Every structure is written in C-alpha cells, then in structure tokens.
PDB file of C-alpha atoms in Angstrom:
ATOM      1  CA  MET B   1       0.217  26.818  -4.700  1.00  0.00           C
ATOM      2  CA  THR B   2       0.343  24.143  -2.007  1.00  0.00           C
ATOM      3  CA  ALA B   3       1.512  20.698  -3.084  1.00  0.00           C
ATOM      4  CA  SER B   4      -1.188  18.065  -2.918  1.00  0.00           C
ATOM      5  CA  ALA B   5      -1.559  14.324  -3.280  1.00  0.00           C
ATOM      6  CA  ILE B   6      -4.208  12.347  -5.126  1.00  0.00           C
ATOM      7  CA  LEU B   7      -5.636   9.593  -2.912  1.00  0.00           C
ATOM      8  CA  ILE B   8      -8.094   6.907  -3.965  1.00  0.00           C
ATOM      9  CA  CYS B   9     -10.879   6.161  -1.498  1.00  0.00           C
ATOM     10  CA  PRO B  10     -10.640   2.527  -0.362  1.00  0.00           C
ATOM     11  CA  ALA B  11     -14.454   2.315  -0.120  1.00  0.00           C
ATOM     12  CA  CYS B  12     -15.891   4.078  -3.196  1.00  0.00           C
ATOM     13  CA  GLN B  13     -12.657   4.445  -5.235  1.00  0.00           C
ATOM     14  CA  ALA B  14     -13.253   8.177  -5.788  1.00  0.00           C
ATOM     15  CA  LYS B  15     -10.211  10.367  -6.469  1.00  0.00           C
ATOM     16  CA  ASN B  16      -9.502  12.909  -3.712  1.00  0.00           C
ATOM     17  CA  ARG B  17      -6.999  15.783  -3.804  1.00  0.00           C
ATOM     18  CA  VAL B  18      -5.466  16.311  -0.356  1.00  0.00           C
ATOM     19  CA  PRO B  19      -2.904  19.006   0.530  1.00  0.00           C
ATOM     20  CA  GLU B  20       0.315  17.234   1.550  1.00  0.00           C
ATOM     21  CA  ALA B  21       0.346  19.078   4.873  1.00  0.00           C
ATOM     22  CA  ARG B  22      -3.022  17.442   5.730  1.00  0.00           C
ATOM     23  CA  LEU B  23      -2.041  13.832   4.927  1.00  0.00           C
ATOM     24  CA  VAL B  24      -1.359  13.124   8.623  1.00  0.00           C
ATOM     25  CA  GLU B  25      -4.705  14.627   9.733  1.00  0.00           C
ATOM     26  CA  GLU B  26      -6.910  11.601   8.889  1.00  0.00           C
ATOM     27  CA  PRO B  27      -8.349  12.980   5.638  1.00  0.00           C
ATOM     28  CA  GLN B  28     -11.776  11.704   4.579  1.00  0.00           C
ATOM     29  CA  CYS B  29     -13.245  11.011   1.168  1.00  0.00           C
ATOM     30  CA  GLY B  30     -15.198  13.965  -0.174  1.00  0.00           C
ATOM     31  CA  LYS B  31     -17.776  11.590  -1.643  1.00  0.00           C
ATOM     32  CA  CYS B  32     -18.452   8.955   1.043  1.00  0.00           C
ATOM     33  CA  GLN B  33     -16.594  10.316   4.132  1.00  0.00           C
ATOM     34  CA  THR B  34     -14.494   7.130   4.556  1.00  0.00           C
ATOM     35  CA  LEU B  35     -10.985   7.610   5.970  1.00  0.00           C
ATOM     36  CA  LEU B  36      -8.614   7.837   3.010  1.00  0.00           C
ATOM     37  CA  LEU B  37      -5.621   6.584   5.003  1.00  0.00           C
ATOM     38  CA  PRO B  38      -6.967   4.046   7.538  1.00  0.00           C
ATOM     39  CA  ALA B  39      -4.814   2.874  10.446  1.00  0.00           C
ATOM     40  CA  GLU B  40      -4.410  -0.598   8.927  1.00  0.00           C
ATOM     41  CA  PRO B  41      -3.138  -1.862   5.574  1.00  0.00           C
ATOM     42  CA  LEU B  42      -5.708  -1.791   2.771  1.00  0.00           C
ATOM     43  CA  THR B  43      -7.019  -5.138   1.569  1.00  0.00           C
ATOM     44  CA  LEU B  44      -6.625  -5.119  -2.200  1.00  0.00           C
ATOM     45  CA  ASN B  45      -8.351  -6.786  -5.103  1.00  0.00           C
ATOM     46  CA  ALA B  46      -7.349  -6.408  -8.762  1.00  0.00           C
ATOM     47  CA  SER B  47      -9.659  -3.450  -9.365  1.00  0.00           C
ATOM     48  CA  LEU B  48      -8.537  -1.390  -6.364  1.00  0.00           C
ATOM     49  CA  LEU B  49      -4.860  -2.135  -7.030  1.00  0.00           C
ATOM     50  CA  ASN B  50      -5.233  -1.013 -10.635  1.00  0.00           C
ATOM     51  CA  ARG B  51      -7.009   2.197  -9.582  1.00  0.00           C
ATOM     52  CA  LEU B  52      -4.311   2.977  -6.992  1.00  0.00           C
ATOM     53  CA  LEU B  53      -1.509   2.339  -9.497  1.00  0.00           C
ATOM     54  CA  THR B  54      -3.219   4.424 -12.179  1.00  0.00           C
ATOM     55  CA  HIS B  55      -4.248   7.487 -10.181  1.00  0.00           C
ATOM     56  CA  GLU B  56      -2.703   7.707  -6.707  1.00  0.00           C
ATOM     57  CA  THR B  57       0.380   9.854  -6.157  1.00  0.00           C
ATOM     58  CA  LEU B  58       1.323   8.558  -2.688  1.00  0.00           C
ATOM     59  CA  PRO B  59       3.844   5.686  -2.903  1.00  0.00           C
ATOM     60  CA  LEU B  60       2.178   2.299  -2.360  1.00  0.00           C
ATOM     61  CA  VAL B  61       3.784  -0.733  -0.674  1.00  0.00           C
ATOM     62  CA  VAL B  62       1.953  -4.015  -1.300  1.00  0.00           C
ATOM     63  CA  ASP B  63       2.494  -7.157   0.769  1.00  0.00           C
ATOM     64  CA  PHE B  64       1.819 -10.118  -1.548  1.00  0.00           C
ATOM     65  CA  TRP B  65       0.919 -12.969   0.833  1.00  0.00           C
ATOM     66  CA  ALA B  66      -1.230 -16.105   1.231  1.00  0.00           C
ATOM     67  CA  PRO B  67      -3.206 -17.469   4.204  1.00  0.00           C
ATOM     68  CA  TRP B  68      -1.323 -20.792   4.213  1.00  0.00           C
ATOM     69  CA  CYS B  69       2.121 -19.122   4.328  1.00  0.00           C
ATOM     70  CA  GLY B  70       3.752 -19.299   7.777  1.00  0.00           C
ATOM     71  CA  PRO B  71       6.278 -16.487   7.202  1.00  0.00           C
ATOM     72  CA  CYS B  72       3.439 -14.308   5.815  1.00  0.00           C
ATOM     73  CA  GLN B  73       1.400 -14.865   8.969  1.00  0.00           C
ATOM     74  CA  GLN B  74       4.454 -14.162  11.111  1.00  0.00           C
ATOM     75  CA  MET B  75       5.168 -10.842   9.355  1.00  0.00           C
ATOM     76  CA  ALA B  76       1.512  -9.656   9.190  1.00  0.00           C
ATOM     77  CA  PRO B  77       1.405  -7.946  12.628  1.00  0.00           C
ATOM     78  CA  THR B  78       4.728  -6.209  11.936  1.00  0.00           C
ATOM     79  CA  PHE B  79       3.451  -4.938   8.583  1.00  0.00           C
ATOM     80  CA  ALA B  80       0.180  -3.747  10.158  1.00  0.00           C
ATOM     81  CA  ALA B  81       2.038  -1.942  12.954  1.00  0.00           C
ATOM     82  CA  ALA B  82       4.167  -0.088  10.411  1.00  0.00           C
ATOM     83  CA  VAL B  83       1.164   1.843   9.053  1.00  0.00           C
ATOM     84  CA  ASP B  84       1.244   4.592  11.688  1.00  0.00           C
ATOM     85  CA  LYS B  85       5.024   4.960  11.328  1.00  0.00           C
ATOM     86  CA  VAL B  86       4.712   5.870   7.624  1.00  0.00           C
ATOM     87  CA  GLN B  87       1.237   7.488   7.632  1.00  0.00           C
ATOM     88  CA  GLY B  88       1.014  10.327   5.128  1.00  0.00           C
ATOM     89  CA  ARG B  89       4.249   9.303   3.366  1.00  0.00           C
ATOM     90  CA  LEU B  90       3.428   5.769   2.144  1.00  0.00           C
ATOM     91  CA  ARG B  91       0.249   3.720   1.762  1.00  0.00           C
ATOM     92  CA  LEU B  92       0.524   0.085   2.902  1.00  0.00           C
ATOM     93  CA  ALA B  93      -1.708  -2.627   1.444  1.00  0.00           C
ATOM     94  CA  LYS B  94      -2.026  -6.413   1.274  1.00  0.00           C
ATOM     95  CA  LEU B  95      -2.977  -8.666  -1.623  1.00  0.00           C
ATOM     96  CA  ASP B  96      -3.900 -12.318  -1.067  1.00  0.00           C
ATOM     97  CA  THR B  97      -2.091 -14.169  -3.872  1.00  0.00           C
ATOM     98  CA  GLU B  98      -4.291 -17.240  -3.362  1.00  0.00           C
ATOM     99  CA  ALA B  99      -7.479 -15.261  -4.038  1.00  0.00           C
ATOM    100  CA  HIS B 100      -5.927 -13.061  -6.745  1.00  0.00           C
ATOM    101  CA  SER B 101      -3.489 -15.372  -8.539  1.00  0.00           C
ATOM    102  CA  ALA B 102      -3.730 -13.462 -11.849  1.00  0.00           C
ATOM    103  CA  VAL B 103      -2.487 -10.283 -10.146  1.00  0.00           C
ATOM    104  CA  ALA B 104       0.338 -12.232  -8.502  1.00  0.00           C
ATOM    105  CA  ALA B 105       1.306 -13.626 -11.909  1.00  0.00           C
ATOM    106  CA  GLN B 106       1.135 -10.155 -13.479  1.00  0.00           C
ATOM    107  CA  TRP B 107       3.728  -8.906 -10.962  1.00  0.00           C
ATOM    108  CA  ALA B 108       5.858 -12.088 -11.228  1.00  0.00           C
ATOM    109  CA  ILE B 109       5.473 -13.085  -7.589  1.00  0.00           C
ATOM    110  CA  ARG B 110       7.686 -16.165  -7.234  1.00  0.00           C
ATOM    111  CA  SER B 111       7.866 -16.405  -3.431  1.00  0.00           C
ATOM    112  CA  ILE B 112       5.874 -14.997  -0.571  1.00  0.00           C
ATOM    113  CA  PRO B 113       5.852 -12.818   1.316  1.00  0.00           C
ATOM    114  CA  THR B 114       7.025 -10.331  -1.287  1.00  0.00           C
ATOM    115  CA  LEU B 115       6.790  -6.590  -0.776  1.00  0.00           C
ATOM    116  CA  ILE B 116       6.637  -4.362  -3.849  1.00  0.00           C
ATOM    117  CA  ALA B 117       6.833  -0.586  -3.657  1.00  0.00           C
ATOM    118  CA  PHE B 118       5.126   1.373  -6.423  1.00  0.00           C
ATOM    119  CA  HIS B 119       5.162   5.058  -7.238  1.00  0.00           C
ATOM    120  CA  GLN B 120       2.859   6.503  -9.873  1.00  0.00           C
ATOM    121  CA  GLY B 121       2.194   3.071 -11.347  1.00  0.00           C
ATOM    122  CA  LYS B 122       5.783   1.883 -11.582  1.00  0.00           C
ATOM    123  CA  GLU B 123       7.597  -0.662  -9.442  1.00  0.00           C
ATOM    124  CA  ILE B 124      10.401   1.124  -7.595  1.00  0.00           C
ATOM    125  CA  ALA B 125      11.570  -1.559  -5.132  1.00  0.00           C
ATOM    126  CA  ARG B 126      10.996  -5.212  -4.255  1.00  0.00           C
ATOM    127  CA  GLN B 127      11.808  -7.257  -1.165  1.00  0.00           C
ATOM    128  CA  SER B 128      11.147 -11.003  -0.839  1.00  0.00           C
ATOM    129  CA  GLY B 129      11.016 -12.922   2.418  1.00  0.00           C
ATOM    130  CA  ALA B 130       9.753 -12.123   5.900  1.00  0.00           C
ATOM    131  CA  LEU B 131      11.339  -9.101   7.550  1.00  0.00           C
ATOM    132  CA  SER B 132      11.788  -8.311  11.222  1.00  0.00           C
ATOM    133  CA  ALA B 133      10.253  -5.087  12.523  1.00  0.00           C
ATOM    134  CA  GLY B 134      13.622  -3.333  12.302  1.00  0.00           C
ATOM    135  CA  GLN B 135      14.327  -4.548   8.775  1.00  0.00           C
ATOM    136  CA  LEU B 136      10.839  -3.571   7.601  1.00  0.00           C
ATOM    137  CA  GLN B 137      11.090  -0.114   9.172  1.00  0.00           C
ATOM    138  CA  GLN B 138      14.502   0.473   7.588  1.00  0.00           C
ATOM    139  CA  TRP B 139      13.232  -0.608   4.147  1.00  0.00           C
ATOM    140  CA  LEU B 140      10.105   1.558   4.424  1.00  0.00           C
ATOM    141  CA  GLN B 141      12.144   4.578   5.547  1.00  0.00           C
ATOM    142  CA  SER B 142      14.307   4.214   2.437  1.00  0.00           C
ATOM    143  CA  LEU B 143      11.113   4.553   0.349  1.00  0.00           C
ATOM    144  CA  ALA B 144       9.366   7.352   2.252  1.00  0.00           C
ATOM    145  CA  ARG B 145       9.694  10.789   0.784  1.00  0.00           C
TER     146      ARG B 145
END
C-alpha cells in the first residue's frame, strides 16, 4: 500500500488523504476543490490551527507574528518564499498573535517572531527571532522529512 498523508483543507477544513508521491502535484480538496497546499503560508485562526494539529500528518511550521513587529515584517517575505522550497514536505502557516492572543499564550509565545514546528500535534522544534533566508532554509531543511 502506498504511503499517504492526511491534509486539512484550508477553506472547508475537510480531511483529505493524499498519496505522498502526489503532495508536490498541487492536490485539491475532494470536497470544495481548493488547493490543499497553496503557494503561500496559510493564515491561521484558533480553529484551523487546532484542526491541523489534531488531524494533519504533514509537519506544520507556524510563524507567530504581529503587525506592529518590525522583525516580523522583515522576515515575512523570506518565510513566504520558503513555501515552494518545502512544498509537499512541510506546511508553512502564520498566526497573528495580536488577533489571537489566547493561542499565543497557549503556546507560551514570549517574543516574536517565533517559529514553532509541530508534527502530529506535538511541538518538535522552536526558533525565536528573525532569521535570514539562509538560516530559515537551513532550519526548515532540518525539519523536512
């Protein structure tokens, strides 16, 4: 049997089983036809983050940031550009700590930007502070399977 991943649709939050070999082929949701792995980081809220952590099997890297944070704004284009470098191996997402302060508190975010990598609902790595493109790529490669 071919190995597969469970992906949560960013639009309708339906669970989708995708063969691992097809993760780089722009898979779509079976329910609403939305791209399951868009070319930009997902914008999270508490509900979507919880659903991803509970059901998704692809490792998730969340950028905890805020609109007023200079280093967050500086790192945002670098984080967005990293999506196609890790497509099919990691899912990248962003959570605005200003808008979702309870989620930030739940994950003990003390400084921003903070990147947290999750796999199957558990935190597996954390990195605080803005990273250069090279540093970010190196950190993401250490997480990619």
